[in-house]
Coordinates of C-alpha atoms and ligand atoms in Angstrom, one line a residue:
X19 CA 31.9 33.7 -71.1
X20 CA 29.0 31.6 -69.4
X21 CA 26.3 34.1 -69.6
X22 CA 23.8 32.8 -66.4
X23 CA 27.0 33.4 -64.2
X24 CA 25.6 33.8 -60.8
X25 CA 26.3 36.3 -58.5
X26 CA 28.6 36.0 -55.7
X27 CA 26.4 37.2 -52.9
X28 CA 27.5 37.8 -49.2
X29 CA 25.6 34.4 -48.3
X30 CA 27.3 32.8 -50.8
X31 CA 30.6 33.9 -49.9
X32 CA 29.7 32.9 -46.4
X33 CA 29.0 29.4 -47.4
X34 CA 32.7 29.2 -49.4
X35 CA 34.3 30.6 -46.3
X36 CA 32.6 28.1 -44.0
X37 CA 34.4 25.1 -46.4
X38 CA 38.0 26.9 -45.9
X39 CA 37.9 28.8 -42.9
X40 CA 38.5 32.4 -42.3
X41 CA 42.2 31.8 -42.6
X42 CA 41.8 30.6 -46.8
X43 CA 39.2 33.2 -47.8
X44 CA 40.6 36.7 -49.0
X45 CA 38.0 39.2 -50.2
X46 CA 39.6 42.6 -49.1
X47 CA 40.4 44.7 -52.0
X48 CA 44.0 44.6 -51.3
X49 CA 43.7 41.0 -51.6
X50 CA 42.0 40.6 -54.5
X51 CA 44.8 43.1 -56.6
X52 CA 47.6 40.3 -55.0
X53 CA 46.0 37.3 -57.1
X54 CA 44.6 39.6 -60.4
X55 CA 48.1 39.2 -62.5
X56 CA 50.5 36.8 -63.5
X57 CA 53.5 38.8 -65.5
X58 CA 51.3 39.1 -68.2
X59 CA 47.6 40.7 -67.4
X60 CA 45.3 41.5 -64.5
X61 CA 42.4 41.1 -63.8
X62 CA 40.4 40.9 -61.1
X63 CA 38.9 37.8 -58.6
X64 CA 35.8 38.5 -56.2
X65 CA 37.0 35.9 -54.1
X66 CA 40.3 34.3 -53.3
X67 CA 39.8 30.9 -51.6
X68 CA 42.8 28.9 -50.0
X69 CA 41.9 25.3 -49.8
X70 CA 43.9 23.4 -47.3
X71 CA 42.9 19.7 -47.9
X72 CA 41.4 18.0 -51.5
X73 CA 38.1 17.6 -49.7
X74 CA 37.9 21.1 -49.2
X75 CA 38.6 21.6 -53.1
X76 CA 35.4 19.2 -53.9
X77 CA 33.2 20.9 -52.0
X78 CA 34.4 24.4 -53.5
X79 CA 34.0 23.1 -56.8
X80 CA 30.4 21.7 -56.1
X81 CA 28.9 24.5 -54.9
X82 CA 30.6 26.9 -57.2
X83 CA 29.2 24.9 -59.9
X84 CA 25.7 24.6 -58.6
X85 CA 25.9 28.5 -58.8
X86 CA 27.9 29.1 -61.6
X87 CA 30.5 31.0 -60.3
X88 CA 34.0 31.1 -62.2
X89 CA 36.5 29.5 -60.4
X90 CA 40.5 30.3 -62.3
X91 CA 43.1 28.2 -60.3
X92 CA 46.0 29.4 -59.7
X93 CA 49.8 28.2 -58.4
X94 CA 52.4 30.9 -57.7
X95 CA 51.4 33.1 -60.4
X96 CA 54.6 33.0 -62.4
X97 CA 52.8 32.4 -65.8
X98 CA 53.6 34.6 -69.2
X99 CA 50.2 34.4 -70.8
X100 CA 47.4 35.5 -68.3
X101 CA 46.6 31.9 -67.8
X102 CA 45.5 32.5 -64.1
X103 CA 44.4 35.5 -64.4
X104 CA 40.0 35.8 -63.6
X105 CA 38.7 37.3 -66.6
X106 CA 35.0 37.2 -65.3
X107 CA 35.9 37.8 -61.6
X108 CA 34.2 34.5 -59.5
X109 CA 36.6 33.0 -57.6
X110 CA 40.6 32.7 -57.7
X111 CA 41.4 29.1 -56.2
X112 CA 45.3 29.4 -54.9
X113 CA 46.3 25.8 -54.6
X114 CA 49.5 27.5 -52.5
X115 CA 48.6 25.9 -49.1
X116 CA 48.4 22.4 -50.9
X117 CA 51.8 21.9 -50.6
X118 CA 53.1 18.9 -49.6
X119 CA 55.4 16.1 -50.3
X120 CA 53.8 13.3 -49.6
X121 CA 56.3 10.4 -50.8
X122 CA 59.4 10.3 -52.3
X123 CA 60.1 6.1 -53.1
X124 CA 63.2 5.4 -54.3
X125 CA 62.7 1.7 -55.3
X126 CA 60.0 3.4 -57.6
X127 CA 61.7 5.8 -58.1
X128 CA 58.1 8.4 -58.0
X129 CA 57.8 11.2 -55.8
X130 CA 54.0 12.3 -54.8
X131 CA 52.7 15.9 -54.4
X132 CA 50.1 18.3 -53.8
X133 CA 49.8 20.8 -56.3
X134 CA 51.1 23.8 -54.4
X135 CA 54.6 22.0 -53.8
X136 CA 57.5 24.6 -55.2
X137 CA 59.5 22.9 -58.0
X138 CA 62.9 23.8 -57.0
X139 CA 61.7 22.7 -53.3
X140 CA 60.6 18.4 -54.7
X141 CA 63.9 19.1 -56.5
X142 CA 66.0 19.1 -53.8
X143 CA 64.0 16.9 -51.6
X144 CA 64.5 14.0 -54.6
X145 CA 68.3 15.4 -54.6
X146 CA 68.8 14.6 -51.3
X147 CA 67.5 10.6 -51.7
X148 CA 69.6 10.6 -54.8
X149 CA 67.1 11.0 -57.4
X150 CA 66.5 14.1 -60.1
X151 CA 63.0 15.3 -61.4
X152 CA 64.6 17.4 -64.4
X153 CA 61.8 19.4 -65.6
X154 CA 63.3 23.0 -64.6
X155 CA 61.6 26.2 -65.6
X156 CA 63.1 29.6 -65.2
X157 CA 60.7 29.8 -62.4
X158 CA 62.0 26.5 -60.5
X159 CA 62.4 28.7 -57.0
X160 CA 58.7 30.2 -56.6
X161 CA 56.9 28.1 -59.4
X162 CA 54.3 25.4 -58.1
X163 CA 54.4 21.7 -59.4
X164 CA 50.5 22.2 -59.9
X165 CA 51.1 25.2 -62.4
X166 CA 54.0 23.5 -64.2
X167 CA 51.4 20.5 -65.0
X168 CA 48.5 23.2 -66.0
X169 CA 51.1 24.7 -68.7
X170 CA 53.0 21.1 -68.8
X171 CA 55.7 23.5 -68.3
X172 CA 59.9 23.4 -70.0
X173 CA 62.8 25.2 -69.2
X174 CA 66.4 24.4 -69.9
X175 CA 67.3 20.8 -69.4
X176 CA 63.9 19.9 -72.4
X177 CA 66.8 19.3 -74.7
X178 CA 67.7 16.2 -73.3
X179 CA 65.0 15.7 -71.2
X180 CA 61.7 17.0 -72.1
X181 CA 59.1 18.9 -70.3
X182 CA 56.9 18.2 -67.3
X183 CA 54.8 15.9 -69.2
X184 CA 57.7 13.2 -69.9
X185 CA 57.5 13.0 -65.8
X186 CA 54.0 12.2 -64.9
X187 CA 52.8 8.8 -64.2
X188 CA 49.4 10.0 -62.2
X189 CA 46.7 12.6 -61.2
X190 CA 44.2 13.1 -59.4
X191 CA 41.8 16.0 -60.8
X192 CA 38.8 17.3 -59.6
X193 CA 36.0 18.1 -61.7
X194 CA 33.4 21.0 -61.3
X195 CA 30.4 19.8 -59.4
X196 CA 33.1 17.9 -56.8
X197 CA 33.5 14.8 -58.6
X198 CA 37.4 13.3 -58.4
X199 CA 38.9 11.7 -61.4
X200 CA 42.5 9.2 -60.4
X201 CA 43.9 8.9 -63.6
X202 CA 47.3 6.5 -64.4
X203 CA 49.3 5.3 -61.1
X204 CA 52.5 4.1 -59.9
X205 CA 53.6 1.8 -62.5
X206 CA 56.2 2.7 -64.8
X207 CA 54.4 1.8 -68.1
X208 CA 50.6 2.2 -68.1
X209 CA 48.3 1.3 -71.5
X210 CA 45.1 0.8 -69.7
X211 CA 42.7 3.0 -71.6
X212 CA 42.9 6.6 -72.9
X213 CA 45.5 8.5 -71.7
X214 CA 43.9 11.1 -69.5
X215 CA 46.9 11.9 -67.3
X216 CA 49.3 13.3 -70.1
X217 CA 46.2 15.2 -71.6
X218 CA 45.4 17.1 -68.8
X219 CA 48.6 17.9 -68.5
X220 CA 48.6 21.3 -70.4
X221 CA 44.8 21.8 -70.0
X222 CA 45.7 24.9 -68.2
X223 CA 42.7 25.2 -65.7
X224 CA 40.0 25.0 -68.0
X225 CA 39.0 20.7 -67.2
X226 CA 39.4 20.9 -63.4
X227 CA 41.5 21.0 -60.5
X228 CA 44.5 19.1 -60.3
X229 CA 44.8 18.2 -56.1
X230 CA 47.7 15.6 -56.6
X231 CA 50.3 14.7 -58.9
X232 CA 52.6 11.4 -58.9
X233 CA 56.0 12.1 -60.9
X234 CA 57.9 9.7 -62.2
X235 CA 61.4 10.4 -61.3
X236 CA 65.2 9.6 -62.4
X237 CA 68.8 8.6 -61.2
X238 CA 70.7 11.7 -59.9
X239 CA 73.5 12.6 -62.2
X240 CA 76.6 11.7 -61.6
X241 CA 78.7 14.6 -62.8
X242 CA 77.5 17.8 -64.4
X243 CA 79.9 20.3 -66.2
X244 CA 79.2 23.9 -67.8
X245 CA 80.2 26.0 -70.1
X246 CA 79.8 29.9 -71.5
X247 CA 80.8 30.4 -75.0
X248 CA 80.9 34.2 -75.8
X249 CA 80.9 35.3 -79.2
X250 CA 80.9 38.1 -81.4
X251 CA 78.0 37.4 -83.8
X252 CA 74.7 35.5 -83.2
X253 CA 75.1 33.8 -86.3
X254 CA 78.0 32.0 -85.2
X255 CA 76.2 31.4 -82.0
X256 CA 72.9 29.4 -83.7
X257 CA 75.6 27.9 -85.6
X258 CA 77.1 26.0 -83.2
X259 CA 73.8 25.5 -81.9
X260 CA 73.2 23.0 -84.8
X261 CA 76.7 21.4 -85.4
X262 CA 77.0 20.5 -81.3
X263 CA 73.3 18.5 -82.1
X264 CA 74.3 17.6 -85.6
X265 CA 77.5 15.8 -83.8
X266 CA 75.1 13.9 -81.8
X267 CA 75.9 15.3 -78.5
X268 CA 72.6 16.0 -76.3
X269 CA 74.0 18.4 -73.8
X270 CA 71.4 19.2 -70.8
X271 CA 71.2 22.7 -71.3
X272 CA 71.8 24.5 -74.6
X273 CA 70.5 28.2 -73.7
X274 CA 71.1 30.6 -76.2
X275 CA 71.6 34.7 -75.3
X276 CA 71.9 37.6 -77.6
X277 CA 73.7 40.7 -77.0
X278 CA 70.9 43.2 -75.7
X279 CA 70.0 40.6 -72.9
X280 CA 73.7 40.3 -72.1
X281 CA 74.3 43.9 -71.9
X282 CA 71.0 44.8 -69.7
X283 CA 72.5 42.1 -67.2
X284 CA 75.8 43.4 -67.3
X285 CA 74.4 47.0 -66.7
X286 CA 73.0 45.9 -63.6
X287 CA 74.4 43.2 -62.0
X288 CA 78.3 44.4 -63.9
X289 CA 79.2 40.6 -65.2
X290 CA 82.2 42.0 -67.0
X291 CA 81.3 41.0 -70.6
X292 CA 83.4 42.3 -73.5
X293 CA 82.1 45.3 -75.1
X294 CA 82.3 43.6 -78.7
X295 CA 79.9 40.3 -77.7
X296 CA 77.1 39.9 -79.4
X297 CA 75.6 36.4 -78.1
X298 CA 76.4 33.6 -75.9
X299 CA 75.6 30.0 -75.2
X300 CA 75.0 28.4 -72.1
X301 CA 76.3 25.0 -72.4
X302 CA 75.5 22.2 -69.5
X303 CA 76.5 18.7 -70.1
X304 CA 75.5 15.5 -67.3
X305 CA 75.9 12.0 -66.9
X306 CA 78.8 9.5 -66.4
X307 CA 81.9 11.5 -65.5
X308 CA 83.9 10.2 -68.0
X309 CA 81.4 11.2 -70.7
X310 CA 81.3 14.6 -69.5
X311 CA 84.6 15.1 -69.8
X312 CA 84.9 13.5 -73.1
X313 CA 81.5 15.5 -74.6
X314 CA 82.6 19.1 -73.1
X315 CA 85.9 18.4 -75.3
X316 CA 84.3 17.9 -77.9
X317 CA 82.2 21.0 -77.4
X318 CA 84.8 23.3 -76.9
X319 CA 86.7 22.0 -79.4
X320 CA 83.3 22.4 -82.3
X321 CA 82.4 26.2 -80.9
X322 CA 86.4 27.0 -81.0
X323 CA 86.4 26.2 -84.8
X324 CA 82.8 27.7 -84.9
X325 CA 83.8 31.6 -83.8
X326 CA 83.7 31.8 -80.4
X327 CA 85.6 34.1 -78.7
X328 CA 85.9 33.5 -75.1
X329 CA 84.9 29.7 -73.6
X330 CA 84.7 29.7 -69.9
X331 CA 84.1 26.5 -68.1
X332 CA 83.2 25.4 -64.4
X333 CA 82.9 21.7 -62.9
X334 CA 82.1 23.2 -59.1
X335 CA 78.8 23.8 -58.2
X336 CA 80.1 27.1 -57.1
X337 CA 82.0 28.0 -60.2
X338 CA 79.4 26.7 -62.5
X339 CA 76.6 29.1 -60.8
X340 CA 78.7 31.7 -61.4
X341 CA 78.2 30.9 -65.2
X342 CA 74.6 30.6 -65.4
X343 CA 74.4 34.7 -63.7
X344 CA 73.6 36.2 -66.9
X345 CA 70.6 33.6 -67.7
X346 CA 69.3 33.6 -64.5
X347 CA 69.7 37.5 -63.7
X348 CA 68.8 38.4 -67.3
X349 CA 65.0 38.6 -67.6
X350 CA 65.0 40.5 -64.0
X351 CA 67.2 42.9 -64.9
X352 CA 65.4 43.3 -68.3
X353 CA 62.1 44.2 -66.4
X354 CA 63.8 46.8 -64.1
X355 CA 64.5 48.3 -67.4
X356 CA 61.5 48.0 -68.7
X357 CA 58.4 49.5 -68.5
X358 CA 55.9 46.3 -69.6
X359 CA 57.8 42.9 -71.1
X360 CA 56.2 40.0 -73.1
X361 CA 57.8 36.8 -73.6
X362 CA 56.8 35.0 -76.4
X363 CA 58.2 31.2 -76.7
X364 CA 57.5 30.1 -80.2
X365 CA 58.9 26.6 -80.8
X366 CA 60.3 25.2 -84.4
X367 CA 62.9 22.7 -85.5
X368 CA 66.3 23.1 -84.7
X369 CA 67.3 23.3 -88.6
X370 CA 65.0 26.4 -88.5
X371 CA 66.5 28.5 -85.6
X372 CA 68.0 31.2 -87.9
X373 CA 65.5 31.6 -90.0
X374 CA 63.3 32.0 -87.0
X375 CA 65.4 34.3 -85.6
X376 CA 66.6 36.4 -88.3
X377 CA 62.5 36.9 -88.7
X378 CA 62.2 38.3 -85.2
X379 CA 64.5 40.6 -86.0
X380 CA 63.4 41.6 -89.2
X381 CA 60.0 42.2 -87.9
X382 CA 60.8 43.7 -84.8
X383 CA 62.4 46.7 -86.9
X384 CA 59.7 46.7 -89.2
X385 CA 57.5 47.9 -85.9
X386 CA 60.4 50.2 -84.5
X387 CA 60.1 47.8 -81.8
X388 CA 62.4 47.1 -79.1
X389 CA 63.0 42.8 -78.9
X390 CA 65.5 40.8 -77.0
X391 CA 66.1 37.0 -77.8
X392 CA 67.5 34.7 -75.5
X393 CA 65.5 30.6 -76.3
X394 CA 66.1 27.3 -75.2
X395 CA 68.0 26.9 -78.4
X396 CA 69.0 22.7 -78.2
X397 CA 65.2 22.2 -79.0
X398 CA 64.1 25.1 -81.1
X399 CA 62.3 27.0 -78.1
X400 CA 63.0 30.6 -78.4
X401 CA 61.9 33.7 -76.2
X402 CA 61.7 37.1 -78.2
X403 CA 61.1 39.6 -75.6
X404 CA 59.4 42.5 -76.3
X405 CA 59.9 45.6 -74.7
X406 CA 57.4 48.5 -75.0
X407 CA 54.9 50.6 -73.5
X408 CA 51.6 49.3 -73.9
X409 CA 49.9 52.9 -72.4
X410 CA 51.2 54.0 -75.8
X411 CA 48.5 53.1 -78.4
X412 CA 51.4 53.4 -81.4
X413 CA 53.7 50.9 -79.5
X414 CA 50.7 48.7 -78.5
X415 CA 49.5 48.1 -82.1
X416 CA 53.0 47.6 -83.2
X417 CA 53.6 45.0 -80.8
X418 CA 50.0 43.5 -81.5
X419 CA 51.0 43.9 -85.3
X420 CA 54.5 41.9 -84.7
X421 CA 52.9 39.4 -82.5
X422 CA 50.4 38.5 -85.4
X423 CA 52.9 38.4 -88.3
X424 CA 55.3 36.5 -85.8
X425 CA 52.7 33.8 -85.1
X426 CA 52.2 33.1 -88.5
X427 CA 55.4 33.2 -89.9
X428 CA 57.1 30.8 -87.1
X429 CA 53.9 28.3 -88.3
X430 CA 55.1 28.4 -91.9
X431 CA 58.1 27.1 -90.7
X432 CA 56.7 24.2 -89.2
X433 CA 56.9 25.4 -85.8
X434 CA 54.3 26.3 -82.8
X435 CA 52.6 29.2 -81.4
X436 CA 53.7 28.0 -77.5
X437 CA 56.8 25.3 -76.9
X438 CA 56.3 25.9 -73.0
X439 CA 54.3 29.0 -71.5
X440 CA 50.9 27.7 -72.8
X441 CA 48.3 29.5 -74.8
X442 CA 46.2 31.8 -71.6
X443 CA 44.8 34.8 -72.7
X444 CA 48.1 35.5 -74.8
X445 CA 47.8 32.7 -77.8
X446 CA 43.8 32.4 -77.4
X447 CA 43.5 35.0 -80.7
X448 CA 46.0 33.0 -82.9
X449 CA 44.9 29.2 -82.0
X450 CA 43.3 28.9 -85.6
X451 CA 46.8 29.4 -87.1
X452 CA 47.7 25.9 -86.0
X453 CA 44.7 23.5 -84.9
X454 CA 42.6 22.3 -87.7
X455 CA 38.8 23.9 -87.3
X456 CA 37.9 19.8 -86.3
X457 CA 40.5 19.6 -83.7
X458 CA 39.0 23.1 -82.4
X459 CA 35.4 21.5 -82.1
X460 CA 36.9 18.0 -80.4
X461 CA 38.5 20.2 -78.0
X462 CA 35.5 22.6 -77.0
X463 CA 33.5 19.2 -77.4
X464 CA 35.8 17.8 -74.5
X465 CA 35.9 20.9 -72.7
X466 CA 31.8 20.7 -72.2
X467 CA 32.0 17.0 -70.9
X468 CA 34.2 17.8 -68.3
X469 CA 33.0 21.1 -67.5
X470 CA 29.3 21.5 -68.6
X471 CA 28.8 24.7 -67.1
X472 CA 32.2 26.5 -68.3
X473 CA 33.1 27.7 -64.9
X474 CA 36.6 26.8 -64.8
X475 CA 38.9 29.4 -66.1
X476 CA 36.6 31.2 -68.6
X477 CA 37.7 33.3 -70.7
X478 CA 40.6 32.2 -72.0
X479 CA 40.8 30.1 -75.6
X480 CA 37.4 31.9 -76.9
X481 CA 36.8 35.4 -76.8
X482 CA 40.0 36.4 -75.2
X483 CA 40.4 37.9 -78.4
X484 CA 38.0 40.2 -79.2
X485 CA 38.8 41.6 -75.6
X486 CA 41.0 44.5 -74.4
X487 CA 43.4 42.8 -72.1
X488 CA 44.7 45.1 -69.3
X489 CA 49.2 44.3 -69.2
X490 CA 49.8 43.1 -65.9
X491 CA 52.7 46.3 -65.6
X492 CA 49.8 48.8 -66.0
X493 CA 48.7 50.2 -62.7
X494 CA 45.6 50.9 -62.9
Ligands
LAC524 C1 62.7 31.5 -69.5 C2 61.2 31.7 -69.4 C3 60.8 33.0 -70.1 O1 63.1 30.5 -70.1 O2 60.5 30.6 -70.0 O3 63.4 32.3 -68.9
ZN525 ZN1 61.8 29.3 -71.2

């Protein structure tokens, strides 16, 4: 935490409302509670500003530097680790009014944003000129394009085609004190120099503000057929999991469910799933129509010999939405059940998977603690949920207890603390289980040219551990 952090006096506030107009500065109390949580923790801004335009973003970020005031930037919010979250008040910078498409090219097949752009909105508007920008996080419908860069964010389709990272061809980022850094462009392959656009990707608020993105984009699909596999054991489910890959068939979406999540889904939204089922995959396969067709036989045909129970299938887009209910329902109808949730996303190799999993479990009972697993299984992402109440101190140092022996045990098996919700406040106490002391001091090294005077997103990497973290569930 920078300790000659300035205050925010009424002059001072004046001055950042005369950059953004009365319209794009909050400081009622009211506002300030709607931008102090993601789904994860609160905490609470001084200050919300709404730029409109990228000057408007330098000129915040050089006077909140020549007064040392925090700035956390934020998209929709949607994040699972407290990464936009102000942990030493300042100022909250929602990018949400930046949010335009401002070319879709289909000979270069690159689409250019501002940051506050909704995903599943630039998907649809590349959809409609016959182009696909894959990257598709659970949060696609209210999740911002800036925030999926700041986590370098996954979702369902990183099987076969990778996270937001694998899309970016150009930023522009601008640095405290005002400065603008244009890094990369619009040409497909780029070796000029160090490769500052794919590192900032993931930097999660802490090197600047991203105020434009170009994304490189892809050929719509031609065809695009799905497929729920219900069966009785989650064994048999993780099974499958490795003999479709070991086959070499890359299906789009290999989403894997266990029985807890399917049954809080079926409790609300009554999905009519057998009593007996204990997991399910969600199986999406694209391209050529006639490889489709051929792969989901050969899919069926693999989980058929592989215990599944019940295989349901859908080529419409109607029929096939249908399908993905459960895994798009589930996590909502979780939380209605719940009183606080937290979604970890450990990462390890697909040949791993059970191992990982069968851990979870074992260490979720070893805490008398409530966990639900559903993961991007096809490449070794997976979300143990943990439901409990952290007002309980018992439950609270159970979960903190799992959490700990969790993190180190999914590193001895050679996987990662985060494949895809970033490290925020969440990870920042277990970063030393994975990056060498050197590649610590490189990064704080880095971290101090670009942002000399920490005020961009502090907080979060350091001495977010030694803090007490207030759950975003808790009213307080
Ligand atoms: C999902 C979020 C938790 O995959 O990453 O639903
Ligand atoms: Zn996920």
């Amino acid at each position: 935490m920078p300790s000659d952090t300035n205050k925010l006096t009424p002059r001072l506030v004046g001055e950042f409302r005369s950059i953004v107009g009365p319209e794009g500065c909050l400081d009622q109390p009211e506002d300030l509670r709607c931008y102090s949580y993601d789904l994860y923790a609160r905490g609470f801004p001084e200050l919300v500003l709404l730029p409109s335009d990228p000057d408007q973003v330098c000129r915040i970020l050089a006077l909140a530097d020549r007064h040392r005031i925090p700035v956390t930037p934020r998209g929709a919010g949607s994040s699972l680790t407290g990464g936009p979250v102000p942990l030493c008040g300042g100022i909250s910078l929602s990018m949400a009014r930046m949010n335009q498409i401002l070319e879709i090219n289909v000979v270069d097949r690159l689409g250019r944003v501002q940051p506050g752009v909704v995903t599943q909105d630039f998907q649809k508007a590349v959809a409609a000129r016959g182009l696909f920008y894959p990257p598709d996080p659970a949060s696609s419908p209210f999740c911002t394009l800036g925030g999926n860069v700041a986590t370098n964010a996954g979702g369902p389709r990183g099987v076969k085609y990778g996270v937001t990272r694998d899309y970016l061809l150009g930023l522009t980022l601008v640095l405290p004190g005002g400065r603008v850094l244009t890094t990369g462009g619009r040409s497909m392959k780029n070796v000029t120099g160090y490769d500052f656009t794919h590192f900032i990707c993931g930097s999660e608020g802490q090197l600047g503000v991203i105020s434009e993105i170009t994304f490189k984009l892809l050929p719509h699909p031609e065809c695009v057929h799905t497929v729920l596999v219900l069966y009785q054991n989650l064994a048999d489910a993780v099974g499958s999991v490795m003999q479709i890959l070991g086959a070499g068939i890359i299906p789009s979406t290999l989403e894997l469910m266990d029985d807890h999540f399917l049954k809080a889904v079926d409790r609300i939204y009554g999905l009519d799933f057998p009593a007996e089922i204990g997991a399910a995959l969600l199986i999406e396969v694209d391209g050529p129509e006639r490889t489709v067709i051929d792969q989901t036989a050969a899919i069926v045909r693999l989980v058929q010999a592989n215990g599944a129970r019940d295989v349901r299938r859908a080529e419409t887009s109607k029929d096939r939405e249908k399908l993905w209910e459960a895994r798009r329902f589930g996590t909502a109808a979780l939380v209605r059940q719940a009183r606080f949730l937290v979604t970890l996303d450990f990462s390890v190799p697909i040949s791993r998977i059970h191992e990982a999993v069968t851990t979870i479990h074992s260490v979720a009972r070893q805490q008398d603690l409530e966990v639900v697993i559903i993961g991007h299984a096809g490449d070794g992402n997976l979300h143990p949920m943990f439901i409990y109440d952290p007002t309980d101190d018992t439950q609270a140092a159970a979960f903190k207890a799992a959490e700990a022996t969790l993190c180190e045990a999914m590193i001895r098996i050679s996987g990662t603390l985060t494949g895809e919700h970033g490290v925020g406040i969440e990870k920042a106490a277990y970063l030393s289980l994975e990056k060498s002391s050197l590649e610590i001091e490189l990064s704080r090294q880095v971290k101090q040219v670009f942002d000399p005077n920490l005020i961009m997103n502090p907080g979060k990497c350091e001495w977010a551990q030694t803090q007490k973290i207030t759950p975003a569930f808790r009213i307080t």
